[in-house]
C-alpha positions as a printed NumPy array, in Angstrom:
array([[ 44.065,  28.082, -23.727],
       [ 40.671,  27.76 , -25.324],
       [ 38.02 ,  30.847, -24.645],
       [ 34.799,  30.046, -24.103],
       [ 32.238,  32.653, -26.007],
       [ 28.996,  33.463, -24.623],
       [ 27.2  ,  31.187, -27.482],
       [ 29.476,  28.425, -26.362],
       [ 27.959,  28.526, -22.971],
       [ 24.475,  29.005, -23.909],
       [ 25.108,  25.823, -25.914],
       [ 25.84 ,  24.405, -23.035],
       [ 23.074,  24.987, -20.359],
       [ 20.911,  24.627, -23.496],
       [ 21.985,  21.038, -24.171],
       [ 22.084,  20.526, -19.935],
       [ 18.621,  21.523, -20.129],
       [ 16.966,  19.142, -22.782],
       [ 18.89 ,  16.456, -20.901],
       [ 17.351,  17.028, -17.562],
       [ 13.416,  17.355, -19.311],
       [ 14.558,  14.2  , -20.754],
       [ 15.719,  12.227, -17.654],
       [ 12.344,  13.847, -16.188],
       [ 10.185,  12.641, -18.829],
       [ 10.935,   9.32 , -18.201],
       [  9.85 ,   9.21 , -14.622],
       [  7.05 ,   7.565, -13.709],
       [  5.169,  10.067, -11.615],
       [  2.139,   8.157, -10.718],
       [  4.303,   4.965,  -9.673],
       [  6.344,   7.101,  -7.983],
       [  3.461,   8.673,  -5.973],
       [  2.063,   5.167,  -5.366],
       [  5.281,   4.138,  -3.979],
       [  5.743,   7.101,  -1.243],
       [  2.291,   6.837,  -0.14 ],
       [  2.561,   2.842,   0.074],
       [  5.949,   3.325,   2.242],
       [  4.695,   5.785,   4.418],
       [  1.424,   3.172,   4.699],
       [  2.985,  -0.096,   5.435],
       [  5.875,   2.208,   7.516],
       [  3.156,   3.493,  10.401],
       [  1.096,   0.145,  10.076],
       [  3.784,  -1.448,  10.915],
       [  5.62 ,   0.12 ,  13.68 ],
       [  2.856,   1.691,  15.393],
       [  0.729,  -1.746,  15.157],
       [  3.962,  -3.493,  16.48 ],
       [  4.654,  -1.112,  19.72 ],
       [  0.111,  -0.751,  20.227],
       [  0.298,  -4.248,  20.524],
       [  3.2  ,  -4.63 ,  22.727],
       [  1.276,  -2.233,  25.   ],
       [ -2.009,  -3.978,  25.036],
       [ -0.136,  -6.947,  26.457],
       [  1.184,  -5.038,  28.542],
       [ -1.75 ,  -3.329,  30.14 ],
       [ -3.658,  -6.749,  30.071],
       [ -1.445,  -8.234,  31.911],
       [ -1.027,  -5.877,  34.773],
       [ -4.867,  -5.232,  35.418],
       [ -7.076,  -7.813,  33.665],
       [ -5.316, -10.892,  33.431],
       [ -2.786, -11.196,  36.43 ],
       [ -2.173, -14.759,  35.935],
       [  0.065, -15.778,  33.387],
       [ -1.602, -19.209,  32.211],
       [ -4.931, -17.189,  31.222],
       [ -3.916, -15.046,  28.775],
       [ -1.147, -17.52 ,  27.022],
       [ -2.948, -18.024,  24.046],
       [ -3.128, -13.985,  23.487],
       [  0.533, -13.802,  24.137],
       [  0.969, -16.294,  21.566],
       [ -1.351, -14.803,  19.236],
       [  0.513, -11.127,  19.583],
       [  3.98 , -12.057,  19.187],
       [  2.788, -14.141,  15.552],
       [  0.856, -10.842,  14.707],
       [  4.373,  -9.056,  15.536],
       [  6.014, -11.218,  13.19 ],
       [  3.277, -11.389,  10.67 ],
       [  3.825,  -7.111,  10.308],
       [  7.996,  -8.08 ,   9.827],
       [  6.817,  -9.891,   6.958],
       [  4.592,  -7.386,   5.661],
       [  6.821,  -4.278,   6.027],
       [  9.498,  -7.049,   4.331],
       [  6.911,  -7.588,   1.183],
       [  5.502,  -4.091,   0.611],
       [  9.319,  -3.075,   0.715],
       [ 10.568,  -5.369,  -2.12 ],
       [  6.715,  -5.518,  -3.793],
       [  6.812,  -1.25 ,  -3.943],
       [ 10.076,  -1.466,  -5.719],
       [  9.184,  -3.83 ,  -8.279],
       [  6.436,  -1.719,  -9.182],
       [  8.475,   1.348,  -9.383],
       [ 10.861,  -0.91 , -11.655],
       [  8.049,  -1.825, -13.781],
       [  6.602,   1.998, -13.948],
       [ 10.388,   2.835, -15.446],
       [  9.632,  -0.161, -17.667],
       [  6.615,   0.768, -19.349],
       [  6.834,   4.426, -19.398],
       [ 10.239,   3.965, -21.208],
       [  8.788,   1.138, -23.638],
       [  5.812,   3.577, -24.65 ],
       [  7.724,   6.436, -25.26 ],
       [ 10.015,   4.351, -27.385],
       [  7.594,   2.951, -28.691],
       [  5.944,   5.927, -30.262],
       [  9.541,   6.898, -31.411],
       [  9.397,   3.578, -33.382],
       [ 12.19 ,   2.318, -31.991],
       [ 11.277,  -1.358, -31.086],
       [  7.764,  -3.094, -30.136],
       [  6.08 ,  -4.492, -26.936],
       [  6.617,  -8.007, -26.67 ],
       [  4.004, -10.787, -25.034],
       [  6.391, -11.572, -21.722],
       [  5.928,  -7.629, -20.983],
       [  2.353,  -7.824, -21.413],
       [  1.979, -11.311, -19.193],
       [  4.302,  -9.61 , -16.754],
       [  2.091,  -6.206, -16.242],
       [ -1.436,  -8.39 , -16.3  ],
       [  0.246, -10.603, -13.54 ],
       [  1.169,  -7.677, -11.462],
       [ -2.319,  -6.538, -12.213],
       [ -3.808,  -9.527, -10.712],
       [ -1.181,  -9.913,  -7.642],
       [ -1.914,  -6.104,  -7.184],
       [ -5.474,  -6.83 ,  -7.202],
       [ -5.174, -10.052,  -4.244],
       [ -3.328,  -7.873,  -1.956],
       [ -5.992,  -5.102,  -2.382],
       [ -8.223,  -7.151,  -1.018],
       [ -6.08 ,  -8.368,   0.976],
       [ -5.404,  -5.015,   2.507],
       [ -9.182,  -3.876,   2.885],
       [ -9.57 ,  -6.853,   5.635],
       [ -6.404,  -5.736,   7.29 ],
       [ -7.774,  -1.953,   7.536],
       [-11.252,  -3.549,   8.818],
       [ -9.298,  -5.316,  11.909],
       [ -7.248,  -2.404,  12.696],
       [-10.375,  -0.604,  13.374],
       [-11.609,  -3.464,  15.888],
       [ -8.817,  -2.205,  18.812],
       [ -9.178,   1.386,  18.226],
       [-13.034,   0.802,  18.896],
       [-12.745,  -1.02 ,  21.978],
       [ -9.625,   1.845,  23.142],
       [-12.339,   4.324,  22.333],
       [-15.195,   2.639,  24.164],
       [-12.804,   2.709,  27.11 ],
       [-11.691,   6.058,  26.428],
       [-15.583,   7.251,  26.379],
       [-15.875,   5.402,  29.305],
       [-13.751,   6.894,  31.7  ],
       [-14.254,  10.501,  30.149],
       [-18.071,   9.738,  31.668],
       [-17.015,   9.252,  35.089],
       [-14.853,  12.181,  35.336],
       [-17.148,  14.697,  33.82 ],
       [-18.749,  16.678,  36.391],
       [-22.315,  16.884,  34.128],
       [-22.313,  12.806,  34.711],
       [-23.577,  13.394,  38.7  ],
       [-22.318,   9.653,  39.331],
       [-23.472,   8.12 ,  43.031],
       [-21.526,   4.982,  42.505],
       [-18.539,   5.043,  40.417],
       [-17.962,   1.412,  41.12 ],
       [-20.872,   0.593,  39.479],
       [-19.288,   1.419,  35.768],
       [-17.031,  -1.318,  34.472],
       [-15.541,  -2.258,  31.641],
       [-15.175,  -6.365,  31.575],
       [-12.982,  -6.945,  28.167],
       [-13.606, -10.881,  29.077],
       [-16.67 , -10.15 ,  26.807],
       [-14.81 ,  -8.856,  23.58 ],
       [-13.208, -12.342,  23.572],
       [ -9.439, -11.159,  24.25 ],
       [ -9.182, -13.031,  27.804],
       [-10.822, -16.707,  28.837],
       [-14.097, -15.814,  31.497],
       [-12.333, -17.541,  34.241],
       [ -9.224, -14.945,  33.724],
       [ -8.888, -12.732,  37.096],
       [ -9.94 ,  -9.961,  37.593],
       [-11.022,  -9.956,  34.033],
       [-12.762,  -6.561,  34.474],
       [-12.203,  -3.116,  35.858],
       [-14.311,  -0.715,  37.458],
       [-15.115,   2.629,  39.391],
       [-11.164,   4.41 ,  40.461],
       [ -9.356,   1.352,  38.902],
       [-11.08 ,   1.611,  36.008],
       [ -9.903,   5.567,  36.122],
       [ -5.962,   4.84 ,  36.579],
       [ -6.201,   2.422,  33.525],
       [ -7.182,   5.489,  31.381],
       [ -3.98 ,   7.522,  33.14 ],
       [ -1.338,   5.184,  32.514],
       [  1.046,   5.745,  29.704],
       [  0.494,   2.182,  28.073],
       [ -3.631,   2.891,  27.742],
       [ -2.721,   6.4  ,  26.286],
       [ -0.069,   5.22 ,  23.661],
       [ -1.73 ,   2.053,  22.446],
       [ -4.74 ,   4.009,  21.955],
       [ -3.15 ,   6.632,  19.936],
       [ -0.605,   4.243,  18.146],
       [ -3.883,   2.251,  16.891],
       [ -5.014,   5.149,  15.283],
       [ -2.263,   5.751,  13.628],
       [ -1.625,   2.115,  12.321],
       [ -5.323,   2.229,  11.29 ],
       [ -4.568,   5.218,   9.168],
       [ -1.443,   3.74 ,   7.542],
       [ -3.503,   0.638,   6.645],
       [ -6.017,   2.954,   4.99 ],
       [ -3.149,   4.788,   2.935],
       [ -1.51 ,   1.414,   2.298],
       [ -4.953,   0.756,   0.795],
       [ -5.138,   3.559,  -1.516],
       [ -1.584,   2.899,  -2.673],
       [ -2.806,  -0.169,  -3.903],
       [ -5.918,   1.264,  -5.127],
       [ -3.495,   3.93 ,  -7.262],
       [ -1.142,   0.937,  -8.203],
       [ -4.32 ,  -1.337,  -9.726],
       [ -5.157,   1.862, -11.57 ],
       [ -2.014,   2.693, -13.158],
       [ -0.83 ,  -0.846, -13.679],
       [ -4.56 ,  -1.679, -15.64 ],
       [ -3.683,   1.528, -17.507],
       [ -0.66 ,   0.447, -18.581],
       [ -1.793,  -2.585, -19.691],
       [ -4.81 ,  -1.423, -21.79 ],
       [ -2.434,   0.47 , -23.359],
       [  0.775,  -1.704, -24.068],
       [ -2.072,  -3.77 , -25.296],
       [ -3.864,  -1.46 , -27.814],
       [ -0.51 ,  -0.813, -28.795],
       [  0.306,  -4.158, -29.638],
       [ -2.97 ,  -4.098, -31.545],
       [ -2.167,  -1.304, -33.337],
       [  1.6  ,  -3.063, -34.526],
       [ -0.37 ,  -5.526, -35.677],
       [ -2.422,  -4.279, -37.793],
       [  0.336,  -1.731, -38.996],
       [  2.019,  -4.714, -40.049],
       [ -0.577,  -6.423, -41.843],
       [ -1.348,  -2.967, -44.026],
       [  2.156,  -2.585, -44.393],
       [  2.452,  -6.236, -46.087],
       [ -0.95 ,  -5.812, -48.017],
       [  0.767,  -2.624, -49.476],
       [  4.11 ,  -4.527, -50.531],
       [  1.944,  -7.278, -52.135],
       [ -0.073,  -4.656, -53.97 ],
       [  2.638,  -2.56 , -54.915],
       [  4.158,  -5.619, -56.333],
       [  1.323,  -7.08 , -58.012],
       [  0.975,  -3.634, -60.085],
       [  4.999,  -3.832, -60.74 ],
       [  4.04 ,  -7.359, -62.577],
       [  1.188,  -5.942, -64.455],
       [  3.073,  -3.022, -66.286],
       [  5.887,  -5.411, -66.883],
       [  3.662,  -8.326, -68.432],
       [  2.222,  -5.004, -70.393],
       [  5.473,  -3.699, -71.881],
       [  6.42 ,  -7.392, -72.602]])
């Protein structure tokens, strides 16, 4: 049996200690930050933009556009946006983790690289510039999807503003009927689509159903997560452009290490020669 002394164990948590501020130096806290907020993004863009639109179609159907044939080409046009968001939420999922991957990457080749240990190379410098650039695209990308998921939420809310009118009491309405809301105009439905508009009480029992209520609030939401996917990418093209400045400087700074290091050698050597050619 072996006894284990008190400086044995302080030894210990000592050593477990260093080795956890090590494993947690080499996170990549920014990337990592990026990452969350980019999943959470893409997470509520995508499933609250899928189900919003599923109950648009829904309501349209039922009180604006009661024929089928009329509003074919915006039942087309939903279920390819439906599909379009499984291929986002697919992309951001694989895309996020790559950049995580390549936040490991460089924070591990900088901090062995100031330890000396080996030497950014050109493919990891192509590699961070291109995700730089691809970064960059879907940036701009992303700013146009956060501009259309505004477009629904502002016609919900006209709607919403709408209705709240004609059931205030300081609105003194004679003829309810007379306020419509015709969302033929907005482009969604064809003109010859029937009814094609709603007003006075019918226009009221839109507002109360559960499919007005939802999709309104659901396109909020998926508005917002397009806005946070946007700063992800934002805080990506940052960190990534940082990275790259620096695994470049670096590289710079190798170089020119290397060059001194040589001019040294052949100066050291040249003197070597002289005192020898003087003793001779």
């Amino acid at each position: 049996m072996f006894a284990c002394g008190p400086e044995t164990t302080a030894l210990t948590i000592s050593s477990c200690f260093e080795c956890c501020i090590k494993c947690l130096g080499g996170v990549p806290y920014a990337s990592l930050v990026a990452t969350i907020l980019c999943f959470s993004g893409v997470a509520l863009f995508c499933g609250c933009g899928h189900v919003a639109l599923t109950g648009t179609l829904t309501m349209l159907e039922n009180h604006f556009s009661q024929i089928t044939t009329d509003h074919a080409t915006l039942t087309i046009v939903i279920q390819t946006m439906q599909y379009v968001i499984y291929g986002i939420a697919s992309f951001f999922f694989v895309y996020g983790i790559i950049l995580l991957a390549e936040g490991f990457y460089t924070t591990s080749a900088v901090k062995k690289e100031l330890q000396s240990q080996f030497k950014t190379t050109v493919c990891g410098r192509c590699i961070t510039a291109t995700f730089v650039f691809l970064t960059y695209i879907l940036g701009l990308a992303f700013l146009g999807i956060f501009g259309f998921s505004a477009i629904p939420v502002f016609l919900f809310y006209n709607m919403w503003t709408t209705c709240a009118a004609m059931k205030s009491p300081m609105a003194n309405i004679t003829d309810p009927d007379s306020i419509c809301v015709d969302v033929r105009q907005y482009g969604i439905i064809p003109w010859n689509a029937t009814p094609g508009k709603a007003c006075g009480s019918t226009l009221g029992d839109i507002c109360s159903t559960s499919e007005f209520y939802l999709s309104f609030h659901l396109y909020i939401v998926a508005c917002a997560g397009a806005g946070a996917t946007l700063i992800a990418l934002i805080h990506y093209l940052m960190i990534l452009s940082a990275n790259w400045a620096y695994l470049r400087s670096s590289c710079n700074q190798n170089e020119y290490q290397d060059i001194k290091t040589k001019d040294d050698d052949v100066e050291e050597g040249g003197s070597k020669e002289g005192l020898n050619s003087s003793y001779s």
